[in-house]
Amino acid sequence: MDALPSFYDYLDGFRAEGWRRLTEGVGHGHSPCHMPSLATVDAAGRPRLRTVVLRAAEAGAGTLRFHCDRRSDKAREIAENGLAALHVYDRQAKLQIRVEGWARLHHDDAVADAAWAAARTMSRVCYGVEPAPGTALAAGDAYTMPEEDPEARIGRENFCAVVLNAERIDLLYLDRRGHRRAVFCREGEGWMGTWVAP
Ligand SMILES: Cc1cc2nc3c(=O)[nH]c(=O)nc-3n(C[C@H](O)[C@H](O)[C@H](O)COP(=O)(O)O)c2cc1C
């Protein structure tokens, strides 16, 4: 049987492991943390879910970043009600990560400019789709995407970087010898963590 991980009975280590996995997911396309599910709440209070690509994870600041089209439902929901959550289950690590907090749209500022500058051309063109995401079409192919052109800024006007400020993190590690679950809440500059029943 595998040795228990070092964070098994170490609360601070468990939180660090959650952030380590998220940070690793940013640069590794095969990591489950690369494509978390994002939850928002619509105007009627209904939960909405979808996949996003995780673009940054800052353990020190307690923030996560992803990108979206400002014309999309998720952008509207975040603008109206910033409550948001991300979910990942890493099967190999036997670790579920849930992050809840407040999301903020960055469209016309330094955060958005830096994110756009770092985005690949093939990602940028997605923001030039017409009509806007979610618009009903007469046929499945009745939309256009701009040509890929590294110099073009097509799509920039629709591009948003979204920063999720984590307020609560719930980690669940599954092991036959006994599961471990902990909840961490932001308290000032730091985090207050506690083990909870799985
Ligand atoms: C693998 C994968 C990655 C995706 N990444 C993103 C992303 O980073 N940002 C985004 O806005 N949509 C992304 N999408 C599309 C969303 O899941 C969703 O279908 C779309 O953005 C519309 O969502 P909304 O109507 O809730 O705004 C991705 C979808 C898949 C399947």
Short mmCIF file of C-alpha atoms in Angstrom, two decimals, residues 17-124:
data_model
loop_
_atom_site.label_atom_id
_atom_site.label_comp_id
_atom_site.label_asym_id
_atom_site.label_seq_id
_atom_site.Cartn_x
_atom_site.Cartn_y
_atom_site.Cartn_z
CA GLU A 17 -1.02 20.84 -1.62
CA GLY A 18 -4.31 22.22 -2.97
CA TRP A 19 -2.58 25.34 -4.26
CA ARG A 20 0.36 23.31 -5.58
CA ARG A 21 -2.02 21.21 -7.68
CA LEU A 22 -3.86 24.28 -8.96
CA THR A 23 -0.62 26.06 -9.84
CA GLU A 24 0.70 22.97 -11.59
CA GLY A 25 -2.57 22.76 -13.55
CA VAL A 26 -2.00 26.16 -15.14
CA GLY A 27 0.93 24.95 -17.21
CA HIS A 28 0.02 21.29 -17.67
CA GLY A 29 -2.72 20.54 -20.16
CA HIS A 30 -3.10 16.98 -18.88
CA SER A 31 -3.63 17.99 -15.28
CA PRO A 32 -7.27 17.88 -14.14
CA CYS A 33 -6.65 21.30 -12.59
CA HIS A 34 -6.06 22.73 -16.08
CA MET A 35 -9.78 22.64 -16.87
CA PRO A 36 -11.87 23.16 -13.77
CA SER A 37 -15.62 23.59 -13.70
CA LEU A 38 -16.71 27.13 -13.00
CA ALA A 39 -19.98 27.81 -11.19
CA THR A 40 -21.79 31.13 -11.22
CA VAL A 41 -25.29 32.21 -10.24
CA ASP A 42 -27.75 33.71 -12.73
CA ALA A 43 -30.22 36.52 -12.16
CA ALA A 44 -32.92 34.04 -11.06
CA GLY A 45 -30.55 32.46 -8.50
CA ARG A 46 -29.99 29.36 -10.63
CA PRO A 47 -26.55 27.70 -10.56
CA ARG A 48 -24.69 27.69 -13.89
CA LEU A 49 -21.70 25.44 -14.66
CA ARG A 50 -19.15 25.19 -17.45
CA THR A 51 -15.53 24.22 -18.13
CA VAL A 52 -12.82 26.89 -18.26
CA VAL A 53 -9.06 26.81 -18.70
CA LEU A 54 -7.15 27.86 -15.60
CA ARG A 55 -4.66 30.55 -16.63
CA ALA A 56 -3.10 31.54 -13.28
CA ALA A 57 -3.10 30.46 -9.65
CA GLU A 58 -1.44 32.65 -7.01
CA ALA A 59 -1.27 30.91 -3.64
CA GLY A 60 0.03 34.02 -1.84
CA ALA A 61 -2.73 36.28 -3.11
CA GLY A 62 -5.31 33.49 -3.02
CA THR A 63 -6.44 34.20 -6.57
CA LEU A 64 -7.23 32.18 -9.69
CA ARG A 65 -7.56 33.55 -13.22
CA PHE A 66 -9.38 32.38 -16.32
CA HIS A 67 -10.50 34.12 -19.50
CA CYS A 68 -13.89 34.57 -21.13
CA ASP A 69 -15.86 36.53 -23.69
CA ARG A 70 -17.49 39.60 -22.16
CA ARG A 71 -20.64 38.86 -24.20
CA SER A 72 -21.06 35.41 -22.59
CA ASP A 73 -23.56 34.42 -19.92
CA LYS A 74 -20.80 33.80 -17.40
CA ALA A 75 -19.44 37.34 -17.88
CA ARG A 76 -22.93 38.77 -17.40
CA GLU A 77 -23.48 36.66 -14.28
CA ILE A 78 -20.12 37.68 -12.81
CA ALA A 79 -20.81 41.35 -13.58
CA GLU A 80 -24.22 41.18 -11.87
CA ASN A 81 -23.32 38.87 -9.00
CA GLY A 82 -19.65 38.10 -8.50
CA LEU A 83 -20.22 34.91 -6.53
CA ALA A 84 -18.32 32.10 -8.22
CA ALA A 85 -16.75 28.72 -7.49
CA LEU A 86 -14.31 26.36 -9.17
CA HIS A 87 -14.30 22.58 -8.86
CA VAL A 88 -11.69 19.97 -9.76
CA TYR A 89 -11.40 16.27 -9.05
CA ASP A 90 -7.92 14.88 -9.59
CA ARG A 91 -8.51 11.13 -9.77
CA GLN A 92 -4.85 10.17 -9.65
CA ALA A 93 -4.16 12.41 -6.66
CA LYS A 94 -7.49 11.29 -5.10
CA LEU A 95 -8.10 14.94 -4.36
CA GLN A 96 -11.20 17.09 -4.79
CA ILE A 97 -10.63 20.85 -4.72
CA ARG A 98 -13.46 23.35 -4.34
CA VAL A 99 -12.73 27.07 -4.29
CA GLU A 100 -15.43 29.65 -3.60
CA GLY A 101 -15.12 33.40 -3.71
CA TRP A 102 -15.73 36.59 -5.61
CA ALA A 103 -14.92 36.93 -9.28
CA ARG A 104 -14.11 40.21 -11.01
CA LEU A 105 -14.05 40.96 -14.73
CA HIS A 106 -11.03 42.75 -16.15
CA HIS A 107 -11.71 44.10 -19.59
CA ASP A 108 -9.97 47.39 -20.06
CA ASP A 109 -7.11 47.44 -17.61
CA ALA A 110 -3.53 46.22 -17.10
CA VAL A 111 -4.67 42.76 -15.97
CA ALA A 112 -6.62 42.24 -19.20
CA ASP A 113 -3.85 43.72 -21.35
CA ALA A 114 -1.23 41.39 -19.82
CA ALA A 115 -3.51 38.36 -20.19
CA TRP A 116 -4.26 39.25 -23.83
CA ALA A 117 -0.55 39.77 -24.58
CA ALA A 118 0.22 36.30 -23.19
CA ALA A 119 -2.66 34.58 -25.00
CA ARG A 120 -1.90 32.46 -28.04
CA THR A 121 -3.27 33.50 -31.44
CA MET A 122 -5.46 30.40 -31.63
CA SER A 123 -7.03 31.36 -28.29
CA ARG A 124 -7.46 35.02 -29.23
#
